[in-house]
Short mmCIF file of C-alpha atoms in Angstrom, two decimals:
data_model
loop_
_atom_site.label_atom_id
_atom_site.label_comp_id
_atom_site.label_asym_id
_atom_site.label_seq_id
_atom_site.Cartn_x
_atom_site.Cartn_y
_atom_site.Cartn_z
CA MET A 10 51.23 -26.27 4.82
CA LYS A 11 50.22 -24.18 7.83
CA VAL A 12 48.53 -21.67 5.51
CA LEU A 13 46.58 -24.47 3.83
CA HIS A 14 45.61 -25.90 7.19
CA GLY A 15 44.38 -22.48 8.30
CA ALA A 16 42.34 -22.05 5.12
CA GLU A 17 40.74 -25.48 5.56
CA THR A 18 39.84 -24.64 9.15
CA TRP A 19 38.26 -21.35 8.04
CA LYS A 20 36.24 -23.12 5.35
CA ARG A 21 35.06 -25.70 7.86
CA ARG A 22 33.93 -22.98 10.26
CA VAL A 23 32.04 -21.18 7.48
CA LYS A 24 30.25 -24.44 6.62
CA TYR A 25 29.24 -24.95 10.24
CA ILE A 26 27.98 -21.38 10.51
CA LEU A 27 25.93 -21.74 7.31
CA LEU A 28 24.55 -25.06 8.56
CA ILE A 29 23.50 -23.47 11.86
CA ILE A 30 21.85 -20.58 9.99
CA ALA A 31 20.01 -23.04 7.73
CA ILE A 32 18.78 -25.08 10.71
CA CYS A 33 17.61 -21.96 12.55
CA TYR A 34 15.79 -20.74 9.44
CA PHE A 35 14.10 -24.11 8.98
CA LEU A 36 12.97 -24.13 12.61
CA LEU A 37 11.63 -20.59 12.24
CA CYS A 38 9.68 -21.61 9.11
CA PHE A 39 8.38 -24.70 10.95
CA SER A 40 7.17 -22.56 13.83
CA GLN A 41 5.19 -20.35 11.42
CA ARG A 42 3.59 -23.13 9.36
CA LEU A 43 -0.11 -22.73 8.66
CA ARG A 44 -2.57 -25.13 10.25
CA VAL A 45 -6.24 -25.36 9.33
CA ARG A 46 -8.47 -24.06 12.12
CA ASP A 47 -11.99 -22.74 12.63
CA ALA A 48 -12.64 -19.07 13.23
CA ALA A 49 -13.82 -17.90 16.63
CA GLU A 50 -17.57 -17.57 16.87
CA GLY A 51 -18.56 -14.06 15.83
CA VAL A 52 -21.58 -11.85 15.37
CA GLY A 53 -23.04 -11.34 11.89
CA ASP A 54 -24.17 -13.18 8.78
CA CYS A 55 -21.40 -12.00 6.42
CA ARG A 56 -17.82 -13.16 6.11
CA LEU A 57 -14.44 -11.60 5.40
CA TYR A 58 -11.64 -13.60 3.74
CA TYR A 59 -8.00 -12.49 3.47
CA ILE A 60 -6.56 -14.76 0.76
CA VAL A 61 -3.13 -15.31 -0.77
CA ASN A 62 -1.87 -16.93 -3.95
CA VAL A 63 1.50 -18.14 -2.65
CA ASP A 64 3.16 -18.39 -6.07
CA GLY A 65 1.68 -15.14 -7.38
CA MET A 66 3.96 -12.26 -8.37
CA LYS A 67 6.88 -14.58 -9.17
CA GLY A 68 6.71 -16.32 -5.79
CA LEU A 69 6.32 -13.24 -3.59
CA GLY A 70 2.57 -13.88 -3.32
CA HIS A 71 -0.53 -11.94 -4.28
CA SER A 72 -3.22 -11.00 -1.75
CA ILE A 73 -6.91 -10.39 -2.33
CA LEU A 74 -9.90 -9.76 -0.11
CA LEU A 75 -13.18 -11.64 -0.46
CA LEU A 76 -16.42 -10.44 1.11
CA LEU A 77 -19.47 -12.69 1.42
CA ASN A 78 -22.93 -11.26 1.99
CA GLU A 79 -25.83 -12.96 3.77
CA GLN A 80 -26.71 -14.94 0.63
CA GLY A 81 -23.16 -16.27 0.20
CA GLU A 82 -22.46 -14.06 -2.82
CA GLY A 83 -18.84 -12.99 -3.11
CA THR A 84 -17.12 -9.72 -3.95
CA VAL A 85 -13.36 -9.94 -4.66
CA LEU A 86 -10.98 -7.00 -4.30
CA SER A 87 -7.55 -7.13 -5.98
CA PHE A 88 -5.18 -4.13 -6.10
CA ASN A 89 -2.46 -3.89 -8.77
CA GLY A 90 -0.17 -1.33 -10.31
CA MET A 91 -1.38 0.38 -13.48
CA GLN A 92 0.70 3.51 -14.11
CA GLY A 93 4.24 2.79 -15.26
CA THR A 94 6.18 -0.32 -16.30
CA LEU A 95 7.31 -3.30 -14.21
CA GLY A 96 10.85 -1.96 -14.28
CA GLU A 97 9.71 1.36 -12.87
CA ALA A 98 7.73 -0.43 -10.17
CA LEU A 99 10.81 -2.47 -9.19
CA LEU A 100 12.74 0.80 -8.88
CA GLY A 101 10.14 2.00 -6.39
CA ARG A 102 8.16 4.41 -8.55
CA ALA A 103 4.65 5.12 -7.26
CA GLY A 104 1.66 5.49 -9.55
CA VAL A 105 -2.07 5.21 -9.83
CA GLY A 106 -3.20 1.64 -9.22
CA LYS A 107 -6.11 -0.42 -10.43
CA LEU A 108 -8.50 -1.99 -7.93
CA SER A 109 -10.22 -4.85 -9.73
CA VAL A 110 -13.63 -5.73 -8.27
CA GLY A 111 -15.08 -9.11 -9.21
CA ARG A 112 -18.47 -10.50 -8.24
CA MET A 113 -19.68 -14.09 -7.95
CA ASN A 114 -22.99 -15.72 -7.16
CA SER A 115 -23.25 -18.08 -4.19
CA SER A 116 -22.50 -21.19 -6.27
CA GLU A 117 -19.42 -19.64 -7.88
CA THR A 118 -18.21 -18.43 -4.49
CA ALA A 119 -18.60 -21.87 -2.93
CA THR A 120 -16.67 -23.42 -5.83
CA PHE A 121 -13.85 -20.91 -5.43
CA LEU A 122 -13.53 -21.58 -1.70
CA ASN A 123 -13.47 -25.31 -2.40
CA THR A 124 -10.98 -25.30 -5.30
CA GLY A 125 -9.10 -22.01 -5.11
CA ASN A 126 -9.75 -21.44 -8.81
CA LEU A 127 -10.87 -17.90 -9.58
CA ASP A 128 -12.27 -17.25 -13.04
CA LEU A 129 -13.18 -13.57 -13.28
CA GLU A 130 -12.17 -10.60 -15.41
CA GLY A 131 -9.61 -8.26 -13.88
CA ASP A 132 -5.99 -8.20 -12.73
CA GLN A 133 -5.10 -11.36 -10.78
CA LEU A 134 -8.75 -12.46 -10.82
CA ASP A 135 -8.15 -15.39 -13.17
CA ASP A 136 -5.78 -17.51 -11.11
CA ASN A 137 -5.46 -20.22 -8.49
CA TYR A 138 -5.41 -19.20 -4.82
CA ASP A 139 -4.17 -21.35 -1.99
CA VAL A 140 -5.05 -20.39 1.56
CA ALA A 141 -7.38 -17.99 3.36
CA LEU A 142 -7.81 -16.39 6.75
CA TYR A 143 -11.45 -15.67 7.55
CA ARG A 144 -13.83 -14.31 10.17
CA THR A 145 -17.49 -13.44 10.56
CA ILE A 146 -18.57 -9.82 10.11
CA THR A 147 -21.83 -7.91 10.32
CA ARG A 148 -23.67 -6.25 7.46
CA GLU A 149 -22.52 -2.87 8.78
CA GLU A 150 -18.88 -4.03 8.73
CA TYR A 151 -19.35 -5.37 5.20
CA GLN A 152 -20.58 -1.94 4.10
CA ALA A 153 -17.73 -0.19 5.96
CA ILE A 154 -15.15 -2.18 3.97
CA MET A 155 -16.92 -1.45 0.69
CA ALA A 156 -16.84 2.26 1.54
CA GLU A 157 -13.03 2.02 1.85
CA ILE A 158 -12.62 1.14 -1.82
CA ASP A 159 -14.26 4.31 -3.19
CA PRO A 160 -11.03 6.42 -3.35
CA TYR A 161 -9.27 3.58 -5.21
CA ILE A 162 -12.08 3.28 -7.76
CA GLN A 163 -12.27 7.04 -8.29
CA ALA A 164 -8.50 7.45 -8.77
CA ALA A 165 -8.38 4.64 -11.34
CA GLU A 166 -11.37 6.01 -13.24
CA ASN A 167 -9.84 9.50 -13.39
CA TYR A 168 -6.54 8.09 -14.64
CA GLU A 169 -8.23 5.91 -17.26
CA ARG A 170 -10.24 8.91 -18.46
CA LEU A 171 -7.07 10.95 -18.97
CA TYR A 172 -5.36 8.00 -20.64
CA ALA A 173 -8.21 7.67 -23.15
CA LEU A 174 -8.21 11.40 -23.85
CA GLU A 175 -4.47 11.37 -24.44
CA ALA A 176 -4.64 8.30 -26.66
CA PHE A 177 -7.33 9.69 -28.96
CA SER A 178 -6.21 13.31 -29.06
CA THR A 179 -4.69 14.54 -32.33
CA ASP A 180 -3.37 17.78 -30.85
CA ALA A 181 0.22 17.62 -29.59
CA ASP A 182 -0.30 20.28 -26.91
CA GLU A 183 -3.40 18.51 -25.62
CA ARG A 184 -1.55 15.20 -25.47
CA ALA A 185 1.31 16.80 -23.55
CA ALA A 186 -1.16 18.36 -21.10
CA TYR A 187 -2.89 15.01 -20.49
CA GLN A 188 0.46 13.28 -20.01
CA ALA A 189 1.52 15.93 -17.50
CA GLU A 190 -1.74 15.53 -15.60
CA MET A 191 -1.28 11.76 -15.43
CA GLU A 192 2.28 12.19 -14.17
CA GLN A 193 1.03 14.60 -11.54
CA MET A 194 -1.55 12.07 -10.38
CA GLY A 195 1.27 9.58 -9.84
CA GLN A 196 2.89 12.00 -7.39
CA ASP A 197 -0.26 13.00 -5.52
CA ASN A 198 0.08 11.47 -2.06
CA SER A 199 -3.53 12.29 -1.26
CA LEU A 200 -4.46 9.44 -3.64
CA PRO A 201 -4.16 5.72 -2.75
CA LEU A 202 -1.15 5.23 -5.04
CA TYR A 203 0.35 1.84 -5.82
CA GLN A 204 3.95 1.45 -4.66
CA LEU A 205 5.49 -2.01 -4.85
CA TYR A 206 7.23 -1.83 -1.49
CA THR A 207 4.96 0.33 0.64
CA HIS A 208 1.44 0.04 -0.80
CA ASN A 209 0.97 -3.08 -2.88
CA CYS A 210 -1.81 -5.66 -3.19
CA ASP A 211 -1.23 -6.92 0.34
CA HIS A 212 -1.11 -3.48 1.96
CA ALA A 213 -4.43 -2.60 0.33
CA ALA A 214 -6.12 -5.88 1.33
CA ARG A 215 -4.97 -5.47 4.93
CA ALA A 216 -6.01 -1.81 5.00
CA PHE A 217 -9.53 -2.72 3.89
CA ALA A 218 -9.76 -5.46 6.52
CA ALA A 219 -8.39 -3.15 9.22
CA ALA A 220 -11.43 -0.91 8.78
CA VAL A 221 -13.44 -3.48 10.77
CA ASP A 222 -10.83 -5.65 12.52
CA ALA A 223 -8.83 -4.40 15.51
CA GLU A 224 -6.26 -7.21 15.25
CA MET A 225 -5.50 -6.33 11.63
CA ASP A 226 -5.30 -2.64 12.47
CA ALA A 227 -2.80 -3.36 15.25
CA TYR A 228 -0.77 -5.66 13.01
CA ASN A 229 -0.57 -3.07 10.23
CA ALA A 230 0.90 -0.57 12.67
CA VAL A 231 3.94 -2.80 13.35
CA SER A 232 4.19 -4.94 10.20
CA ARG A 233 7.78 -5.37 8.99
CA HIS A 234 7.42 -8.18 6.47
CA LEU A 235 8.29 -7.49 2.85
CA THR A 236 6.08 -9.94 0.96
CA PRO A 237 2.38 -10.86 0.94
CA ASN A 238 3.35 -14.43 1.89
CA GLY A 239 5.38 -13.21 4.85
CA ASN A 240 2.65 -10.88 6.11
CA PHE A 241 -0.05 -13.50 5.67
CA LYS A 242 1.79 -16.07 7.79
CA ALA A 243 2.83 -13.55 10.41
CA PHE A 244 -0.71 -12.25 10.81
CA ALA A 245 -2.07 -15.80 10.97
CA GLY A 246 0.17 -16.38 13.97
CA HIS A 247 -1.12 -13.26 15.74
CA ALA A 248 -4.82 -13.40 14.83
CA THR A 249 -5.95 -16.56 16.59
CA ASP A 250 -9.61 -15.51 16.25
CA TRP A 251 -9.34 -15.82 12.46
CA GLY A 252 -9.84 -19.25 10.90
CA VAL A 253 -7.42 -20.81 8.40
CA LEU A 254 -8.90 -22.47 5.31
CA ARG A 255 -7.17 -24.38 2.51
CA LEU A 256 -8.53 -23.65 -0.96
CA GLY A 257 -8.15 -26.87 -2.93
CA GLU A 258 -4.91 -28.83 -3.21
CA SER A 259 -1.50 -27.15 -3.38
CA SER A 260 1.27 -28.37 -5.66
CA LEU A 261 4.62 -29.43 -4.20
CA PHE A 262 6.15 -26.14 -5.36
CA GLU A 263 3.36 -24.12 -3.73
CA SER A 264 3.71 -26.09 -0.48
CA LEU A 265 7.47 -25.53 -0.36
CA LEU A 266 7.10 -21.86 -1.22
CA GLU A 267 4.47 -21.38 1.47
CA PHE A 268 6.67 -23.10 4.05
CA PHE A 269 9.91 -21.27 3.33
CA MET A 270 8.64 -17.79 2.43
CA ILE A 271 8.49 -15.86 5.71
CA PHE A 272 10.11 -12.52 4.82
#
């Protein structure tokens, strides 16, 4: 009976410990909840939006960047893996990525910011997005961000060229040579390779924004969060000069996921 009593006491203590952990986690999530706010007044006629789809990538989140020019026309940047399978990506394999660039007129951009519904061609550009951080930028800063995407575009184009050559070649030696060259590209650290854990959609979006934003640059230097959702919320808490904007209405699942995902 003493053994049983000891086991019951141990179980009760474990329950209390788990309850305390759950309460602490809830309070931490509550402290990091997103609240709509206006951006600090800035210089310039363009805008920069750092946007997340909270239930993208199976609930981990997917980040994009949206740039608005003086006419309110939008350019969307979305970085995804291209070389290799999902299983290989989960195992941490790096490879050449695909930076999808979508463009919208001012009316389409306004609709997207009002509803969160993106309807463009490209990876993750036909989906519903939930919340954005934004700030004003100058035309020069707009152009500086666009200059940052050139290495991504060039790497993807080179990989796609080799892929097409390999696919249409009828010579076995040629095909092997193209395959070897593509594999080599996936190991070339001078390229902006996609790596699920160290350089994914969120890392790329934040790197582009950091080209013109000191707060983002400082955050990137110390970021320890694993998911786009976690980084988005953490940066929102640091970057008080950035505004927070809701894009349309979130479902109950999206609201719960946004609240509890802080890793």
